[in-house]
Amino acid sequence: MRARRRKFWGWGYEDGGPTPEQEHGITKALAERFGGPLELVAPPRVDEIELRPPRVAIPEALAPVLSHDPADRLAHTYGKSYRDVIRALRRCFDPAPDLVAFPADEGDVAALLDWASEARIAVIPYGGGSSVVGGVEPDVGEGYAGTLSMDLRQLDRVLEIDRVSRAARIQAGVYGPALEDQLRPHGLTLRHYPQSFEFSTLGGWIATRSGGHYATLYTHIEEFVESLRVLTPTGVLESRRLPGSGAGPDPNRLFAGSEGALGIITEAWMRLQDRPRFRASAALRFPGPDGFAQGTEAVRALAQSGLFPSNCRLLDAQEAATSGAGDGDVAILLIGFESADHPLDAWIARAVELARDAGGELPDGEPRLSAGAGAGAGEGARTGAAGAWRSAFLNAPYLRDLLARASVVSETFETAVPWDRFAAFDAGVRQAVGEALRELCGAGTVSCRFTHVYPDGPAPYYTVLAPGRRGGELEQWDAIKAAAADAIERLGGTITHHHSVGRDHRPWYDRERPDGFARALVAAKRALDPAGVLNPGVLLPPQPGR
Ligand SMILES: Cc1cc2nc3c(=O)[nH]c(=O)nc-3n(C[C@H](O)[C@H](O)[C@H](O)COP(=O)(O)OP(=O)(O)OC[C@H]3O[C@@H](n4cnc5c(N)ncnc54)[C@H](O)[C@@H]3O)c2cc1C
């Protein structure tokens, strides 16, 4: 049987995504919304792209794990942001790595790091390549003899399970589905479901501090990291397995969010969950022009109640309509609880009460309670508004490629901000992006949902949809994104809540972090990576070796 091939220019498998009939229906709907007819750019083929010849020869000793193959180089040129897909559709693969490595074990990783440090070759760790911030793009500036993308896909096993402490030692290159497949027979789950779950890896999640399944409490992956094993050009670091420790700054936290600039994460002991058996969910409606503001108050009450729902997603009216969960006039609040241990009736009842106090309406048939169902991808109920939203959520990455081919500007940005500033923040961001859309695209929408919430504030996630100009989409999006990022900075948010910094967010990150912290980070990089070969350009400016 032939293995399914992944697209080198976009999301998912070559044979995945919408069927030709669905493509036709979607383009017709887009043409009606933005004016048409819309023509689709044909996806690129490997044989029509001319790549710069590799600047580095493969040393004999490393030949079994290194590739010059154009298909490999193309597939490791970009991540999966809108900018990435547009450049691929333009057949521009200028930053392609000279080489791609597929290490089979830690010995290979160490040998590759030794060689690269010696030969001044930049090494870009590559998990699933789902970065949306330029994190895996070999754009490292001058000062390097070449670039190497290190794909960790062969480090894909669960090595050890500690059932008593409910933890597992897991190799970093494992993809989400393969990880859950290996945990399922033990009745365990990591329950980390970023939208990119299908094509992203444990190491990538840790290196970017990814945000997953839990909307409250355990919002980022590092909450589940018990210990890490990291290979650096100066040796191996391994933290001790502990449920908690007050012994100085936490070494795990130095590498969570290090984006491949400090070392290659090869293994992690991860805290696991028993698979949930009980679920309760509700979808509340907040109609009218004040619906989103009322929903926001409901979420704040919930986030501060100590109930800690696993799902707590507020969709504004536009977002709810786009996903089919609403009709364009109502904001929708999705609440979900899950447990392996106890029924959740009391939790959902109190959560619904809080949401109703803030003006929420509960449709017939809600809340939904279930017991004994197996663990799923974890977005709550599969029917009604929650079901519609969940299915749109899972299909969105596939749809985005189609929108890019139709020259529709389609991208997201995300942040977090304290509750006391949220209303002014949201209004300011929408105004800045709205003006940019009118000026650059003539039309377009910006919608908002909360992906994660905290007792002291939400993590709002904005989606932009606008008619692009064929050949100008990249420049249009870059200007819209700059307007959004400037507004976020001005209004006191963070440049990223969970998408990470990469290369794209660096100018804003440089201003957001304290100076002394930046100096400490530079010193840490020098100590661990003296030749400056590890992912130059993410988090810090490239610092080629002395
Ligand atoms: C459609 C879509 C949906 C998304 N949804 C979410 C979401 O819900 N939540 C979220 O947080 N993010 C999301 N993202 C962003 C992205 O999926 C995350 O940043 C994810 O954690 C990246 O994992 P990866 O394995 O693909 O890493 P990659 O993209 O391969 O790498 C990301 C960064 O980590 C570094 N890296 C990778 N592996 C290692 C390693 N083993 N050791 C050291 N460094 C390493 C890379 O060098 C790079 O800097 C989404 C992206 C897309 C395209």
Coordinates of C-alpha atoms and ligand atoms in Angstrom, one line a residue:
M1 CA 0.0 0.0 0.0
R2 CA 1.4 3.5 -0.9
A3 CA 1.9 5.8 2.1
R4 CA -0.1 9.0 2.0
R5 CA 2.0 11.9 1.0
R6 CA 1.8 15.2 2.8
K7 CA 1.5 18.5 0.9
F8 CA 4.8 20.3 0.7
W9 CA 3.0 23.7 0.3
G10 CA 0.1 23.6 2.7
W11 CA -1.9 21.7 5.3
G12 CA -2.4 18.0 5.5
Y13 CA -2.3 15.2 2.9
E14 CA -2.2 15.6 -0.8
D15 CA -5.4 13.7 -1.1
G16 CA -7.1 15.4 1.9
G17 CA -9.2 18.6 2.1
P18 CA -12.3 19.5 0.2
T19 CA -13.4 17.5 -2.8
P20 CA -13.7 19.3 -6.2
E21 CA -17.4 19.7 -5.6
Q22 CA -16.9 21.2 -2.2
E23 CA -14.2 23.5 -3.6
H24 CA -16.7 24.6 -6.2
G25 CA -19.3 25.3 -3.6
I26 CA -16.9 27.2 -1.3
T27 CA -15.5 29.4 -4.1
K28 CA -19.0 30.2 -5.2
A29 CA -19.9 31.3 -1.7
L30 CA -16.7 33.4 -1.4
A31 CA -17.4 35.0 -4.8
E32 CA -20.8 36.0 -3.5
R33 CA -19.4 37.4 -0.3
F34 CA -16.3 39.2 -1.7
G35 CA -17.3 39.7 -5.4
G36 CA -16.0 37.4 -8.1
P37 CA -15.6 35.2 -9.9
L38 CA -12.7 33.8 -8.0
E39 CA -10.1 31.9 -9.8
L40 CA -8.1 29.3 -7.9
V41 CA -4.2 29.3 -8.2
A42 CA -3.1 25.7 -9.0
P43 CA -1.1 24.1 -6.2
P44 CA 2.7 24.0 -7.0
R45 CA 4.4 20.8 -8.1
V46 CA 7.9 19.7 -7.0
D47 CA 9.2 19.5 -10.6
E48 CA 8.3 23.1 -11.5
I49 CA 10.3 24.7 -8.7
E50 CA 14.0 25.6 -9.2
L51 CA 15.9 25.4 -6.0
R52 CA 19.3 26.9 -5.4
P53 CA 21.9 24.0 -5.5
P54 CA 22.8 22.9 -1.9
R55 CA 25.8 24.8 -0.5
V56 CA 27.0 21.9 1.6
A57 CA 28.2 18.5 0.7
I58 CA 26.9 15.5 2.7
P59 CA 29.8 14.0 4.8
E60 CA 30.0 10.3 4.4
A61 CA 29.6 9.5 8.1
L62 CA 26.2 11.2 8.2
A63 CA 25.0 10.1 4.7
P64 CA 22.4 7.7 6.1
V65 CA 20.5 10.5 7.9
L66 CA 21.0 13.4 5.5
S67 CA 19.0 14.3 2.4
H68 CA 19.5 16.7 -0.5
D69 CA 16.3 15.6 -2.1
P70 CA 14.4 18.5 -3.6
A71 CA 11.0 17.2 -2.2
D72 CA 12.5 17.0 1.3
R73 CA 14.0 20.5 1.0
L74 CA 10.8 22.0 -0.3
A75 CA 8.7 20.4 2.4
H76 CA 11.0 21.9 5.1
T77 CA 11.2 25.4 3.7
Y78 CA 8.2 26.9 5.5
G79 CA 5.8 26.4 8.3
K80 CA 2.0 26.7 7.8
S81 CA 1.1 30.3 8.2
Y82 CA -0.9 32.2 5.6
R83 CA 2.4 33.9 4.5
D84 CA 4.0 30.5 4.1
V85 CA 1.1 29.1 1.9
I86 CA 1.1 32.3 -0.2
R87 CA 4.8 32.2 -0.9
A88 CA 4.5 28.5 -1.7
L89 CA 1.7 29.2 -4.2
R90 CA 3.9 31.9 -5.7
R91 CA 6.5 29.1 -6.3
C92 CA 9.0 31.0 -4.1
F93 CA 11.1 28.7 -2.0
D94 CA 14.2 30.9 -1.7
P95 CA 14.8 30.0 2.0
A96 CA 14.9 26.2 1.4
P97 CA 17.4 24.4 3.6
D98 CA 20.5 23.0 1.9
L99 CA 20.0 19.7 3.7
V100 CA 17.3 17.9 5.6
A101 CA 18.3 15.5 8.4
F102 CA 16.2 12.6 9.7
P103 CA 18.0 11.4 12.9
A104 CA 17.0 7.9 14.0
D105 CA 18.2 8.3 17.6
E106 CA 20.0 10.7 20.0
G107 CA 23.4 9.5 18.7
D108 CA 22.5 10.9 15.3
V109 CA 21.2 14.1 16.8
A110 CA 24.5 14.6 18.7
A111 CA 26.7 13.8 15.7
L112 CA 24.7 16.2 13.5
L113 CA 25.1 19.0 16.2
D114 CA 28.8 18.4 16.4
W115 CA 29.3 18.5 12.7
A116 CA 27.0 21.6 12.3
S117 CA 28.8 23.5 15.0
E118 CA 32.2 22.8 13.5
A119 CA 31.1 23.5 9.9
R120 CA 29.0 26.7 10.9
I121 CA 25.8 25.2 9.6
A122 CA 22.6 26.5 11.0
V123 CA 20.4 23.8 12.5
I124 CA 16.6 24.3 12.5
P125 CA 14.8 21.8 14.6
Y126 CA 11.6 20.6 12.8
G127 CA 8.8 18.8 14.6
G128 CA 5.6 18.8 12.5
G129 CA 6.4 22.0 10.8
S130 CA 3.1 23.6 11.8
S131 CA 4.7 26.8 13.0
V132 CA 2.7 29.9 12.1
V133 CA 5.4 32.4 13.1
G134 CA 8.4 31.5 10.8
G135 CA 9.8 29.2 13.4
V136 CA 11.0 26.5 11.0
E137 CA 12.0 28.7 8.1
P138 CA 15.8 28.5 7.4
D139 CA 16.0 32.3 7.1
V140 CA 19.2 32.8 9.1
G141 CA 20.9 35.7 7.5
E142 CA 24.5 35.7 6.4
G143 CA 27.2 34.2 8.5
Y144 CA 26.5 30.5 8.0
A145 CA 28.0 28.1 5.5
G146 CA 24.6 26.5 5.0
T147 CA 21.3 25.5 6.6
L148 CA 20.0 22.1 7.8
S149 CA 16.4 21.3 8.8
M150 CA 16.5 18.6 11.5
D151 CA 13.2 16.6 11.2
L152 CA 12.7 14.6 14.4
R153 CA 9.8 12.4 13.1
Q154 CA 11.7 9.1 13.8
L155 CA 11.8 9.9 17.5
D156 CA 8.2 8.8 17.8
R157 CA 7.8 6.4 20.7
V158 CA 6.4 6.3 24.2
L159 CA 9.4 4.7 25.9
E160 CA 8.1 4.1 29.5
I161 CA 5.0 4.4 31.5
D162 CA 4.8 5.0 35.2
R163 CA 1.2 4.1 36.0
V164 CA 1.5 4.8 39.7
S165 CA 2.6 8.5 39.2
R166 CA 0.5 8.6 35.9
A167 CA 3.4 9.8 33.7
A168 CA 5.2 8.7 30.6
R169 CA 8.6 9.1 29.0
I170 CA 8.0 10.1 25.5
Q171 CA 10.2 10.9 22.5
A172 CA 9.8 14.4 21.2
G173 CA 9.2 13.7 17.5
V174 CA 5.9 11.9 18.0
Y175 CA 2.9 13.4 16.3
G176 CA -0.4 13.9 18.3
P177 CA -2.4 11.0 16.9
A178 CA 0.5 8.5 17.2
L179 CA 1.1 9.6 20.8
E180 CA -2.5 9.1 21.8
D181 CA -2.6 5.7 20.0
Q182 CA 0.3 4.6 22.2
L183 CA -1.3 5.8 25.4
R184 CA -4.8 4.6 24.7
P185 CA -4.1 0.9 25.6
H186 CA -3.0 2.0 29.0
G187 CA -6.3 4.0 29.6
L188 CA -4.2 7.2 29.6
T189 CA -4.1 10.4 27.6
L190 CA -2.0 13.6 27.4
R191 CA -5.2 15.5 26.4
H192 CA -3.3 18.1 24.5
Y193 CA -5.3 19.0 21.4
P194 CA -4.0 22.1 19.6
Q195 CA -5.9 22.6 16.4
S196 CA -2.8 21.4 14.7
F197 CA -2.8 18.1 16.7
E198 CA -2.8 15.9 13.6
F199 CA 0.5 17.3 12.2
S200 CA 2.4 18.6 15.2
T201 CA 4.7 17.0 17.7
L202 CA 5.3 16.8 21.4
G203 CA 8.7 18.5 21.0
G204 CA 7.2 21.2 18.9
W205 CA 4.5 21.8 21.5
I206 CA 7.0 22.1 24.3
A207 CA 9.4 24.3 22.3
T208 CA 6.6 26.7 21.5
R209 CA 4.6 26.5 24.8
S210 CA 1.6 25.5 22.8
G211 CA -1.9 26.0 24.0
G212 CA -4.2 23.0 23.8
H213 CA -7.3 21.4 25.0
Y214 CA -7.9 22.9 28.4
A215 CA -9.4 26.4 28.3
T216 CA -8.6 27.0 32.0
L217 CA -6.0 26.0 34.5
Y218 CA -3.7 23.8 32.3
T219 CA -3.7 26.1 29.3
H220 CA -0.1 25.5 28.1
I221 CA 1.7 22.3 27.5
E222 CA 4.4 23.1 30.1
E223 CA 1.9 22.4 32.9
F224 CA 2.2 18.8 31.9
V225 CA 6.0 18.6 31.6
E226 CA 7.6 16.7 34.5
S227 CA 11.1 16.6 33.2
L228 CA 13.0 17.2 29.9
R229 CA 16.0 15.7 28.1
V230 CA 17.7 18.2 25.8
L231 CA 20.7 17.8 23.5
T232 CA 22.8 20.9 23.0
P233 CA 26.1 21.5 21.2
T234 CA 27.7 21.5 24.6
G235 CA 26.2 18.3 25.9
V236 CA 23.0 16.7 27.3
L237 CA 20.8 18.3 30.0
E238 CA 18.3 16.3 31.8
S239 CA 16.0 17.6 34.6
R240 CA 14.9 15.5 37.5
R241 CA 11.4 13.9 37.5
L242 CA 9.5 15.7 40.2
P243 CA 5.9 16.6 40.9
G244 CA 7.1 20.1 41.9
S245 CA 10.2 21.8 43.1
G246 CA 11.2 25.1 44.6
A247 CA 14.9 24.6 43.9
G248 CA 15.7 27.8 42.0
P249 CA 14.5 28.8 38.5
D250 CA 12.9 25.8 36.8
P251 CA 15.1 24.2 34.1
N252 CA 12.0 22.9 32.3
R253 CA 10.7 26.4 32.0
L254 CA 14.0 27.5 30.3
F255 CA 13.4 25.1 27.5
A256 CA 9.6 25.4 27.3
G257 CA 9.3 28.2 24.7
S258 CA 13.0 28.0 23.6
E259 CA 11.9 27.4 20.0
G260 CA 14.9 25.3 19.1
A261 CA 17.3 28.1 19.9
L262 CA 18.8 26.5 23.1
G263 CA 18.8 22.8 22.3
I264 CA 17.0 19.9 20.8
I265 CA 14.4 18.4 23.1
T266 CA 14.6 14.7 22.5
E267 CA 12.5 13.3 25.4
A268 CA 10.1 14.4 28.0
W269 CA 8.4 12.8 31.0
M270 CA 4.8 14.1 30.7
R271 CA 2.1 14.1 33.3
L272 CA -0.9 12.2 31.9
Q273 CA -4.7 11.9 32.6
D274 CA -7.0 9.0 32.9
R275 CA -9.3 9.0 30.0
P276 CA -12.5 11.0 30.8
R277 CA -15.8 9.0 31.3
F278 CA -18.1 11.8 32.3
R279 CA -18.8 14.9 30.3
A280 CA -21.2 17.8 30.6
S281 CA -21.5 20.7 28.2
A282 CA -23.8 23.6 27.3
A283 CA -24.0 26.2 24.6
L284 CA -25.5 29.5 25.7
R285 CA -26.7 32.3 23.4
F286 CA -26.1 36.0 24.0
P287 CA -28.2 37.8 21.4
G288 CA -28.1 41.4 20.3
P289 CA -25.5 44.1 20.0
D290 CA -24.4 43.7 23.7
G291 CA -24.1 39.9 23.3
F292 CA -20.3 39.7 23.2
A293 CA -19.9 42.1 26.2
Q294 CA -22.4 40.0 28.2
G295 CA -20.7 36.8 27.2
T296 CA -17.4 38.3 28.3
E297 CA -18.9 39.0 31.7
A298 CA -20.2 35.5 31.9
V299 CA -16.7 34.1 31.1
R300 CA -15.0 36.4 33.7
A301 CA -17.5 35.1 36.3
L302 CA -16.8 31.5 35.3
A303 CA -13.0 32.0 35.2
Q304 CA -13.1 33.5 38.6
S305 CA -15.5 30.9 40.1
G306 CA -13.0 28.1 40.7
L307 CA -15.0 25.7 38.6
F308 CA -12.3 25.5 35.9
P309 CA -14.2 24.1 33.0
S310 CA -12.1 22.2 30.4
N311 CA -13.8 24.1 27.6
C312 CA -14.9 27.8 27.9
R313 CA -15.0 29.3 24.5
L314 CA -16.8 32.6 23.8
L315 CA -17.5 33.2 20.0
D316 CA -18.5 36.6 18.9
A317 CA -21.5 36.8 16.5
Q318 CA -19.3 36.9 13.4
E319 CA -17.2 34.0 14.6
A320 CA -20.3 32.0 15.5
A321 CA -21.9 32.6 12.1
T322 CA -18.7 31.7 10.2
S323 CA -18.5 28.3 12.0
G324 CA -22.2 27.6 11.6
A325 CA -22.8 27.8 15.4
G326 CA -24.8 31.0 15.2
D327 CA -26.9 33.1 12.9
G328 CA -24.8 36.3 12.9
D329 CA -26.8 38.0 15.6
V330 CA -25.8 36.0 18.7
A331 CA -22.5 35.4 20.5
I332 CA -22.2 31.8 21.7
L333 CA -20.6 30.6 24.8
L334 CA -19.5 26.9 24.8
I335 CA -18.9 25.4 28.2
G336 CA -17.6 21.9 28.8
F337 CA -16.5 19.8 31.8
E338 CA -15.0 16.4 31.8
S339 CA -13.9 13.9 34.4
A340 CA -12.6 10.3 34.7
D341 CA -13.9 10.2 38.2
H342 CA -17.2 11.8 38.9
P343 CA -20.5 13.0 37.3
L344 CA -20.5 16.7 36.5
D345 CA -24.1 17.8 37.0
A346 CA -23.4 20.2 39.8
W347 CA -20.5 21.8 37.9
I348 CA -22.4 22.4 34.7
A349 CA -25.5 23.6 36.7
R350 CA -23.5 26.3 38.5
A351 CA -21.6 27.3 35.3
V352 CA -25.0 27.7 33.5
E353 CA -26.3 29.7 36.4
L354 CA -23.4 32.1 36.2
A355 CA -23.8 32.5 32.4
R356 CA -27.5 33.1 32.8
D357 CA -26.9 35.8 35.4
A358 CA -24.9 37.6 32.8
G359 CA -27.7 37.5 30.3
G360 CA -27.1 34.1 28.5
E361 CA -30.0 32.1 27.1
L362 CA -30.0 28.3 27.4
P363 CA -31.7 26.6 24.4
D364 CA -33.8 23.5 24.8
G365 CA -31.9 20.3 25.2
E366 CA -29.0 22.0 27.1
P367 CA -27.0 21.3 29.2
R368 CA -25.9 17.9 27.8
L369 CA -24.6 15.3 30.1
S370 CA -22.9 12.0 29.2
A371 CA -21.3 9.2 31.1
G372 CA -19.2 6.3 29.9
A373 CA -18.3 7.8 26.5
G374 CA -14.7 7.2 25.3
A375 CA -12.2 10.0 25.0
G376 CA -12.4 12.1 21.9
A377 CA -10.7 15.1 20.5
G378 CA -12.1 17.0 23.3
E379 CA -14.1 20.0 22.1
G380 CA -17.3 19.1 24.0
A381 CA -20.6 17.9 22.5
R382 CA -20.7 16.7 19.0
T383 CA -24.1 18.1 18.1
G384 CA -25.8 21.5 18.1
A385 CA -23.8 24.7 18.3
A386 CA -20.9 23.0 19.9
G387 CA -20.8 20.3 17.3
A388 CA -21.0 22.8 14.4
W389 CA -18.2 24.8 15.9
R390 CA -16.1 21.7 16.5
S391 CA -16.4 20.5 13.0
A392 CA -15.5 23.9 11.6
F393 CA -12.5 24.0 13.9
L394 CA -11.2 20.7 12.6
N395 CA -11.7 21.6 8.9
A396 CA -10.4 25.1 9.1
P397 CA -6.7 24.3 8.3
Y398 CA -7.8 22.5 5.1
L399 CA -10.1 25.3 4.2
R400 CA -7.4 27.9 4.7
D401 CA -5.3 26.5 1.8
L402 CA -8.3 26.9 -0.5
L403 CA -8.9 30.4 0.6
A404 CA -5.3 31.2 -0.1
R405 CA -5.6 29.8 -3.6
A406 CA -8.6 32.0 -4.1
S407 CA -6.5 35.1 -3.0
V408 CA -8.7 35.6 0.1
V409 CA -6.6 37.0 3.0
S410 CA -7.3 34.5 5.8
E411 CA -5.3 34.4 8.9
T412 CA -5.5 34.6 12.7
F413 CA -3.6 36.4 15.5
E414 CA -3.9 35.9 19.2
T415 CA -2.9 37.5 22.5
A416 CA -3.9 37.8 26.1
V417 CA -4.8 40.8 28.3
P418 CA -6.2 41.4 31.8
W419 CA -10.0 41.7 32.2
D420 CA -9.8 45.4 33.3
R421 CA -8.4 46.4 30.0
F422 CA -10.2 43.9 27.7
A423 CA -13.1 46.1 26.5
A424 CA -10.9 49.0 25.4
F425 CA -8.3 46.6 24.1
D426 CA -10.8 44.7 21.9
A427 CA -12.3 47.9 20.6
G428 CA -8.9 49.3 19.8
V429 CA -7.7 46.1 18.0
R430 CA -10.8 45.8 16.0
Q431 CA -10.6 49.5 15.0
A432 CA -6.9 49.3 13.9
V433 CA -7.5 46.1 12.0
G434 CA -10.8 47.4 10.5
E435 CA -9.0 50.5 9.2
A436 CA -6.2 48.4 7.7
L437 CA -8.7 46.1 6.0
R438 CA -10.6 49.0 4.5
E439 CA -7.5 50.7 3.3
L440 CA -5.7 47.6 2.0
C441 CA -8.5 45.3 0.9
G442 CA -11.5 47.6 0.6
A443 CA -13.5 45.2 2.8
G444 CA -13.2 42.3 5.2
T445 CA -14.1 41.1 8.6
V446 CA -12.3 40.6 11.9
S447 CA -13.9 38.3 14.4
C448 CA -13.0 37.2 17.9
R449 CA -13.2 34.2 20.2
F450 CA -11.6 33.3 23.5
T451 CA -9.4 30.2 23.3
H452 CA -8.2 30.2 26.9
V453 CA -9.3 32.1 30.0
Y454 CA -7.7 32.9 33.3
P455 CA -9.0 34.4 36.5
D456 CA -7.3 37.7 35.6
G457 CA -8.0 37.8 31.9
P458 CA -8.9 36.2 28.5
A459 CA -6.7 35.0 25.6
P460 CA -8.6 36.5 22.6
Y461 CA -8.0 35.0 19.2
Y462 CA -8.9 37.1 16.1
T463 CA -9.7 35.8 12.6
V464 CA -9.3 38.0 9.6
L465 CA -11.1 37.3 6.3
A466 CA -10.8 39.8 3.4
P467 CA -10.7 39.9 -0.4
G468 CA -7.0 39.9 -1.4
R469 CA -5.4 41.2 -4.6
R470 CA -3.8 38.4 -6.7
G471 CA -0.1 38.8 -6.3
G472 CA -0.4 41.3 -3.5
E473 CA -1.8 39.1 -0.7
L474 CA 1.5 38.8 1.2
E475 CA 2.0 42.5 1.3
Q476 CA -1.6 43.0 2.3
W477 CA -1.4 40.5 5.1
D478 CA 1.9 41.8 6.4
A479 CA 0.5 45.3 6.7
I480 CA -2.7 44.1 8.4
K481 CA -0.6 42.0 10.8
A482 CA 1.7 44.9 11.6
A483 CA -1.4 47.1 12.3
A484 CA -2.8 44.4 14.6
A485 CA 0.6 43.8 16.4
D486 CA 1.1 47.5 16.9
A487 CA -2.3 47.9 18.4
I488 CA -1.8 44.9 20.7
E489 CA 1.5 46.4 21.9
R490 CA 0.0 49.9 22.4
L491 CA -3.0 48.5 24.2
G492 CA -1.0 46.3 26.6
G493 CA -1.5 42.8 25.3
T494 CA 1.2 40.2 24.5
I495 CA 2.4 39.5 21.0
T496 CA 1.5 35.9 21.4
H497 CA -0.4 33.8 23.9
H498 CA 0.4 30.4 22.4
H499 CA 1.6 30.7 18.8
S500 CA 5.2 31.6 20.0
V501 CA 7.6 34.2 18.7
G502 CA 9.5 32.7 15.8
R503 CA 10.9 35.1 13.3
D504 CA 7.7 36.9 12.5
H505 CA 7.0 38.2 16.1
R506 CA 10.5 39.2 17.0
P507 CA 10.3 43.0 16.6
W508 CA 7.3 43.1 19.0
Y509 CA 8.8 40.5 21.4
D510 CA 12.1 42.5 21.5
R511 CA 10.1 45.4 23.0
E512 CA 7.8 43.3 25.2
R513 CA 10.4 41.4 27.2
P514 CA 12.5 43.2 29.9
D515 CA 16.1 44.2 28.8
G516 CA 17.8 42.3 31.6
F517 CA 15.9 39.2 30.6
A518 CA 17.0 39.6 27.0
R519 CA 20.6 39.8 28.2
A520 CA 20.2 36.6 30.3
L521 CA 18.7 34.8 27.3
V522 CA 21.6 35.8 25.1
A523 CA 24.0 34.5 27.8
A524 CA 22.1 31.2 28.1
K525 CA 22.3 30.8 24.4
R526 CA 26.1 31.5 24.4
A527 CA 26.6 28.9 27.2
L528 CA 24.6 26.2 25.4
D529 CA 25.3 27.0 21.8
P530 CA 28.6 28.8 21.5
A531 CA 28.7 28.6 17.7
G532 CA 25.2 30.1 17.5
V533 CA 24.0 27.4 15.1
L534 CA 20.7 26.6 16.8
N535 CA 17.7 28.1 14.9
P536 CA 19.4 31.5 14.4
G537 CA 16.8 34.3 14.2
V538 CA 14.1 33.0 16.5
L539 CA 13.7 34.7 19.9
L540 CA 17.1 36.6 19.3
P541 CA 18.9 38.1 16.3
P542 CA 21.2 35.5 14.7
Q543 CA 24.5 35.3 16.5
P544 CA 26.9 33.3 14.3
G545 CA 29.8 31.8 16.1
R546 CA 33.0 33.3 17.2
Ligands
LIG1 C1 -3.9 25.1 11.5 C2 -3.0 25.4 12.7 C3 -3.6 25.3 13.9 C4 -2.8 25.6 15.0 N1 -3.4 25.5 16.3 C5 -2.7 25.8 17.4 C6 -3.2 25.6 18.7 O1 -4.4 25.3 18.8 N2 -2.4 25.9 19.7 C7 -1.1 26.2 19.6 O2 -0.4 26.4 20.6 N3 -0.6 26.3 18.4 C8 -1.3 26.1 17.3 N4 -0.7 26.2 16.0 C9 0.7 26.5 15.9 C10 1.6 25.3 15.9 O3 0.9 24.1 15.6 C11 2.3 25.1 17.3 O4 3.2 26.1 17.5 C12 2.9 23.7 17.5 O5 3.3 23.6 18.9 C13 4.1 23.5 16.7 O6 4.5 22.1 16.8 P1 5.3 21.4 15.6 O7 5.7 20.0 16.1 O8 4.6 21.5 14.3 O9 6.6 22.3 15.7 P2 7.4 23.0 14.4 O10 6.4 23.9 13.7 O11 8.1 22.0 13.7 O12 8.4 23.8 15.2 C14 8.0 24.9 16.0 C15 9.2 25.5 16.8 O13 9.7 24.6 17.7 C16 11.0 24.2 17.4 N5 11.1 22.7 17.6 C17 10.3 21.8 17.1 N6 10.6 20.6 17.7 C18 11.6 20.8 18.5 C19 12.4 20.0 19.4 N7 12.1 18.7 19.5 N8 13.3 20.5 20.2 C20 13.6 21.9 20.1 N9 12.9 22.7 19.3 C21 11.9 22.2 18.5 C22 11.2 24.6 15.9 O14 12.6 24.8 15.6 C23 10.4 25.8 15.8 O15 11.1 26.9 16.3 C24 -1.5 25.9 14.9 C25 -0.9 25.9 13.6 C26 -1.7 25.7 12.5 C27 -1.0 25.6 11.2

